[in-house]
Amino acid sequence: MASSPENPGAGLSTFSSLSIESSRSHMTDQPPSDRFKSDMPQIPGVSGSGSRPSAAASNPAVKLVIGLLAVLLVVFLGARWALRPKRAVHSALQQPQIEVPSPAPDPSTLLPHATETEPGIADVAEMAKPWSLKEFYIRNRLSGENILAVLVRLPAASASQASGYWAFAKNSPYGNCQLEYITDLNKLKNDYGFRAAKHPMVGNPCSRSVFDPLKLTNLPGSVWVRGAIAQGSDLRPPLGIEIKVEGKKILAVRTE
């Protein structure tokens, strides 16, 4: 409808009324829930679906699988940690063990020691064979030290009598040489140059002196000792040790 020149405000009023009615009709067409909802701002490069929770996150089965994986991971790490000390012990046990050889026994502990209370050094049975020998220790009355000595079974007398034995100190009477009881007659010939031996002898390797166990010699003071000098420049025979026999036991009583 055209407005008349006389009343121009009537046309504007009619247009405003139509606009308001159109706006009202548009609002009444929207659902009640969307009518008062504010639209989310649109960010360039980001889709609108990101503002809603995903179906995977809201799915209980997915959450269960994730939880099981986390538990398995914890169990796996715990098992590895628990097994580490055992592997260390196992590896230590597998290492080759270095065997340290035990020290050789002291020879002095394997030989009998004749003392005042326990003078026994051998049994008659073990010295039954002529020219058999046995080493032992006895205390020197002058120095107070234990000295190495040799017991020799002589063939001329009975094994149950003291005359059937000769015992002497291995250290030479003068000097530090160790006397040796020689049963090898070839050694007497080659090392000592003594060819007259018919039985075992005692030798001094330092002076090449030879002593005969079957012969006696007279020392100053009318003292008879066994082991006469058969060769060499030594001043006297070896230091003798007094022997006694009591029953089946051979005793070393005292040193010369």
Tab-separated table of C-alpha atoms in Angstrom:
chain	number	residue	atom	x	y	z
A	1	MET	CA	0.000	0.000	0.000
A	2	ALA	CA	1.367	3.413	-0.959
A	3	SER	CA	1.457	6.115	1.614
A	4	SER	CA	-0.160	9.314	0.990
A	5	PRO	CA	1.772	12.485	0.876
A	6	GLU	CA	-0.289	13.825	3.620
A	7	ASN	CA	0.749	11.084	6.120
A	8	PRO	CA	4.252	9.802	5.391
A	9	GLY	CA	4.738	8.176	8.898
A	10	ALA	CA	1.986	5.726	8.240
A	11	GLY	CA	4.088	3.844	5.665
A	12	LEU	CA	7.103	3.516	7.975
A	13	SER	CA	4.870	2.276	10.728
A	14	THR	CA	3.408	-0.376	8.534
A	15	PHE	CA	6.927	-1.584	7.392
A	16	SER	CA	8.194	-1.789	10.949
A	17	SER	CA	5.232	-3.871	11.952
A	18	LEU	CA	5.864	-6.307	9.161
A	19	SER	CA	9.541	-6.656	10.111
A	20	ILE	CA	8.731	-7.383	13.757
A	21	GLU	CA	6.147	-9.968	12.811
A	22	SER	CA	8.573	-11.660	10.431
A	23	SER	CA	11.251	-11.818	13.134
A	24	ARG	CA	8.785	-13.277	15.648
A	25	SER	CA	7.627	-15.899	13.215
A	26	HIS	CA	11.278	-16.890	12.562
A	27	MET	CA	11.981	-17.284	16.306
A	28	THR	CA	8.895	-19.391	16.866
A	29	ASP	CA	10.046	-21.805	14.150
A	30	GLN	CA	13.311	-22.729	16.081
A	31	PRO	CA	13.243	-25.529	18.680
A	32	PRO	CA	13.139	-24.341	22.275
A	33	SER	CA	16.553	-25.915	23.022
A	34	ASP	CA	18.295	-24.133	20.174
A	35	ARG	CA	16.629	-20.864	20.714
A	36	PHE	CA	18.694	-19.855	23.688
A	37	LYS	CA	21.956	-21.741	22.753
A	38	SER	CA	24.892	-19.542	21.863
A	39	ASP	CA	26.903	-20.537	18.843
A	40	MET	CA	30.563	-21.598	19.406
A	41	PRO	CA	33.079	-19.360	17.722
A	42	GLN	CA	34.620	-20.824	14.595
A	43	ILE	CA	38.450	-21.098	14.605
A	44	PRO	CA	40.091	-21.239	11.180
A	45	GLY	CA	41.766	-24.606	10.474
A	46	VAL	CA	39.925	-26.404	13.293
A	47	SER	CA	36.826	-28.395	12.493
A	48	GLY	CA	33.782	-28.060	14.632
A	49	SER	CA	33.706	-31.770	15.485
A	50	GLY	CA	36.714	-31.345	17.840
A	51	SER	CA	34.552	-29.538	20.396
A	52	ARG	CA	32.574	-32.717	21.072
A	53	PRO	CA	33.836	-35.734	22.995
A	54	SER	CA	34.997	-38.597	20.731
A	55	ALA	CA	33.218	-41.887	20.635
A	56	ALA	CA	36.469	-43.759	21.512
A	57	ALA	CA	36.896	-41.763	24.703
A	58	SER	CA	33.322	-42.416	25.784
A	59	ASN	CA	33.502	-46.149	24.963
A	60	PRO	CA	33.964	-48.280	28.167
A	61	ALA	CA	35.647	-51.103	26.208
A	62	VAL	CA	38.411	-48.775	25.044
A	63	LYS	CA	38.999	-47.591	28.594
A	64	LEU	CA	39.215	-51.227	29.761
A	65	VAL	CA	41.803	-52.110	27.108
A	66	ILE	CA	43.928	-49.085	28.017
A	67	GLY	CA	43.766	-50.017	31.702
A	68	LEU	CA	44.840	-53.600	30.983
A	69	LEU	CA	47.782	-52.399	28.910
A	70	ALA	CA	48.895	-50.122	31.731
A	71	VAL	CA	48.691	-52.989	34.246
A	72	LEU	CA	50.686	-55.289	31.951
A	73	LEU	CA	53.344	-52.621	31.510
A	74	VAL	CA	53.706	-52.205	35.289
A	75	VAL	CA	53.897	-55.986	35.790
A	76	PHE	CA	56.536	-56.311	33.055
A	77	LEU	CA	58.716	-53.558	34.504
A	78	GLY	CA	58.338	-54.985	38.011
A	79	ALA	CA	59.344	-58.461	36.833
A	80	ARG	CA	62.475	-57.136	35.143
A	81	TRP	CA	63.437	-55.237	38.254
A	82	ALA	CA	62.896	-58.299	40.456
A	83	LEU	CA	64.995	-60.540	38.213
A	84	ARG	CA	68.013	-58.245	38.010
A	85	PRO	CA	69.563	-59.179	41.396
A	86	LYS	CA	69.076	-62.893	40.689
A	87	ARG	CA	70.864	-62.585	37.377
A	88	ALA	CA	73.720	-60.765	39.084
A	89	VAL	CA	74.084	-63.548	41.648
A	90	HIS	CA	73.825	-66.181	38.944
A	91	SER	CA	76.504	-64.510	36.856
A	92	ALA	CA	78.739	-64.258	39.908
A	93	LEU	CA	78.322	-67.975	40.554
A	94	GLN	CA	79.177	-68.765	36.952
A	95	GLN	CA	82.517	-66.964	37.169
A	96	PRO	CA	85.478	-69.346	37.348
A	97	GLN	CA	86.773	-69.784	40.852
A	98	ILE	CA	90.509	-69.347	41.323
A	99	GLU	CA	91.787	-72.140	43.483
A	100	VAL	CA	94.514	-71.040	45.810
A	101	PRO	CA	96.824	-73.951	46.540
A	102	SER	CA	97.125	-74.777	50.185
A	103	PRO	CA	100.548	-74.144	51.654
A	104	ALA	CA	102.845	-77.120	51.940
A	105	PRO	CA	102.910	-78.619	55.424
A	106	ASP	CA	105.863	-77.764	57.599
A	107	PRO	CA	108.225	-80.782	57.519
A	108	SER	CA	109.088	-80.236	61.162
A	109	THR	CA	105.480	-80.963	62.161
A	110	LEU	CA	105.583	-84.356	60.427
A	111	LEU	CA	108.594	-85.601	62.400
A	112	PRO	CA	108.598	-86.814	66.036
A	113	HIS	CA	109.907	-84.409	68.673
A	114	ALA	CA	111.769	-85.946	71.581
A	115	THR	CA	111.171	-84.108	74.856
A	116	GLU	CA	111.910	-84.919	78.497
A	117	THR	CA	108.318	-86.015	79.073
A	118	GLU	CA	107.809	-87.638	75.638
A	119	PRO	CA	111.181	-88.980	74.429
A	120	GLY	CA	109.746	-91.600	72.069
A	121	ILE	CA	110.866	-91.246	68.447
A	122	ALA	CA	110.136	-94.631	66.805
A	123	ASP	CA	108.867	-98.173	67.256
A	124	VAL	CA	111.119	-101.234	67.169
A	125	ALA	CA	109.001	-102.769	64.382
A	126	GLU	CA	109.544	-99.885	61.950
A	127	MET	CA	113.327	-100.000	62.503
A	128	ALA	CA	113.668	-103.797	62.117
A	129	LYS	CA	115.445	-103.633	58.759
A	130	PRO	CA	119.233	-103.070	59.014
A	131	TRP	CA	120.440	-99.655	57.849
A	132	SER	CA	116.937	-98.222	58.010
A	133	LEU	CA	116.748	-94.641	59.252
A	134	LYS	CA	114.331	-92.144	60.723
A	135	GLU	CA	114.673	-88.405	61.252
A	136	PHE	CA	113.459	-86.681	64.419
A	137	TYR	CA	113.918	-83.526	66.490
A	138	ILE	CA	115.467	-83.264	69.920
A	139	ARG	CA	116.123	-80.264	72.158
A	140	ASN	CA	119.740	-79.259	72.584
A	141	ARG	CA	120.489	-78.838	76.287
A	142	LEU	CA	123.059	-76.091	75.707
A	143	SER	CA	121.280	-73.881	73.152
A	144	GLY	CA	117.685	-74.784	74.059
A	145	GLU	CA	116.695	-75.175	70.396
A	146	ASN	CA	115.301	-78.185	68.600
A	147	ILE	CA	117.882	-79.803	66.335
A	148	LEU	CA	117.337	-82.259	63.498
A	149	ALA	CA	118.788	-85.726	64.093
A	150	VAL	CA	118.952	-89.152	62.429
A	151	LEU	CA	118.327	-92.598	63.918
A	152	VAL	CA	120.155	-95.454	62.122
A	153	ARG	CA	119.493	-99.178	62.629
A	154	LEU	CA	122.835	-100.973	62.937
A	155	PRO	CA	123.019	-104.538	61.600
A	156	ALA	CA	125.321	-106.080	64.245
A	157	ALA	CA	123.091	-105.945	67.375
A	158	SER	CA	119.475	-106.769	68.228
A	159	ALA	CA	116.684	-104.303	67.465
A	160	SER	CA	115.470	-104.615	71.064
A	161	GLN	CA	118.773	-103.288	72.456
A	162	ALA	CA	120.113	-99.754	72.462
A	163	SER	CA	123.389	-100.996	70.942
A	164	GLY	CA	121.462	-101.807	67.779
A	165	TYR	CA	121.057	-98.089	66.983
A	166	TRP	CA	123.117	-95.014	66.350
A	167	ALA	CA	121.645	-91.519	66.523
A	168	PHE	CA	123.497	-88.316	65.645
A	169	ALA	CA	122.775	-84.625	65.047
A	170	LYS	CA	122.652	-83.642	61.380
A	171	ASN	CA	124.421	-80.347	61.959
A	172	SER	CA	128.205	-80.751	61.833
A	173	PRO	CA	130.026	-80.203	65.160
A	174	TYR	CA	131.949	-77.241	63.716
A	175	GLY	CA	130.256	-75.054	61.112
A	176	ASN	CA	126.779	-74.946	59.619
A	177	CYS	CA	126.936	-77.822	57.124
A	178	GLN	CA	124.221	-80.460	57.282
A	179	LEU	CA	125.545	-83.987	57.408
A	180	GLU	CA	123.926	-86.565	55.138
A	181	TYR	CA	123.275	-90.261	55.570
A	182	ILE	CA	124.383	-91.865	52.277
A	183	THR	CA	123.127	-95.310	51.259
A	184	ASP	CA	124.133	-94.918	47.588
A	185	LEU	CA	127.715	-96.194	47.302
A	186	ASN	CA	128.087	-94.615	43.854
A	187	LYS	CA	127.441	-91.213	45.380
A	188	LEU	CA	130.244	-91.850	47.827
A	189	LYS	CA	132.547	-92.623	44.911
A	190	ASN	CA	131.472	-89.766	42.638
A	191	ASP	CA	130.772	-86.940	45.127
A	192	TYR	CA	133.214	-87.802	47.898
A	193	GLY	CA	135.864	-89.785	46.061
A	194	PHE	CA	135.541	-92.556	48.636
A	195	ARG	CA	135.778	-95.977	46.984
A	196	ALA	CA	136.326	-98.201	50.019
A	197	ALA	CA	132.716	-98.113	51.235
A	198	LYS	CA	130.981	-101.476	51.691
A	199	HIS	CA	127.914	-100.133	53.561
A	200	PRO	CA	126.107	-96.808	54.118
A	201	MET	CA	128.196	-93.963	55.488
A	202	VAL	CA	127.726	-90.425	56.797
A	203	GLY	CA	129.251	-87.568	54.835
A	204	ASN	CA	129.965	-83.872	55.253
A	205	PRO	CA	129.288	-82.217	51.856
A	206	CYS	CA	131.306	-79.136	52.810
A	207	SER	CA	134.584	-80.876	53.726
A	208	ARG	CA	134.028	-84.172	51.866
A	209	SER	CA	134.719	-86.000	55.116
A	210	VAL	CA	133.252	-89.513	55.521
A	211	PHE	CA	132.266	-91.149	58.822
A	212	ASP	CA	131.858	-94.895	59.399
A	213	PRO	CA	128.800	-95.870	61.515
A	214	LEU	CA	130.294	-99.237	62.428
A	215	LYS	CA	133.520	-97.900	63.966
A	216	LEU	CA	134.220	-96.152	67.262
A	217	THR	CA	136.850	-93.567	68.006
A	218	ASN	CA	138.380	-92.274	71.199
A	219	LEU	CA	138.074	-88.564	71.945
A	220	PRO	CA	140.210	-86.651	74.467
A	221	GLY	CA	139.162	-87.620	77.976
A	222	SER	CA	138.832	-91.320	77.072
A	223	VAL	CA	135.384	-90.865	75.594
A	224	TRP	CA	134.386	-93.388	72.967
A	225	VAL	CA	131.987	-92.214	70.259
A	226	ARG	CA	130.594	-93.829	67.166
A	227	GLY	CA	131.261	-92.612	63.630
A	228	ALA	CA	135.029	-92.754	63.258
A	229	ILE	CA	136.488	-90.574	60.504
A	230	ALA	CA	137.184	-92.740	57.441
A	231	GLN	CA	138.222	-89.850	55.199
A	232	GLY	CA	138.596	-86.094	55.515
A	233	SER	CA	139.881	-83.359	57.760
A	234	ASP	CA	137.015	-82.956	60.243
A	235	LEU	CA	138.139	-82.746	63.880
A	236	ARG	CA	135.685	-85.256	65.290
A	237	PRO	CA	132.690	-87.516	64.456
A	238	PRO	CA	129.102	-86.225	64.485
A	239	LEU	CA	127.512	-85.269	67.807
A	240	GLY	CA	125.934	-88.405	69.240
A	241	ILE	CA	122.514	-88.814	70.909
A	242	GLU	CA	121.911	-91.334	73.693
A	243	ILE	CA	119.318	-93.995	72.791
A	244	LYS	CA	117.290	-96.284	75.062
A	245	VAL	CA	114.806	-99.031	74.247
A	246	GLU	CA	111.820	-99.615	76.514
A	247	GLY	CA	109.581	-102.417	75.358
A	248	LYS	CA	108.668	-101.660	71.777
A	249	LYS	CA	109.537	-97.971	72.011
A	250	ILE	CA	112.818	-96.326	71.017
A	251	LEU	CA	113.660	-93.258	73.092
A	252	ALA	CA	116.050	-90.375	72.417
A	253	VAL	CA	117.249	-89.381	75.869
A	254	ARG	CA	119.798	-86.593	75.473
A	255	THR	CA	122.354	-85.036	73.142
A	256	GLU	CA	126.093	-85.299	73.585
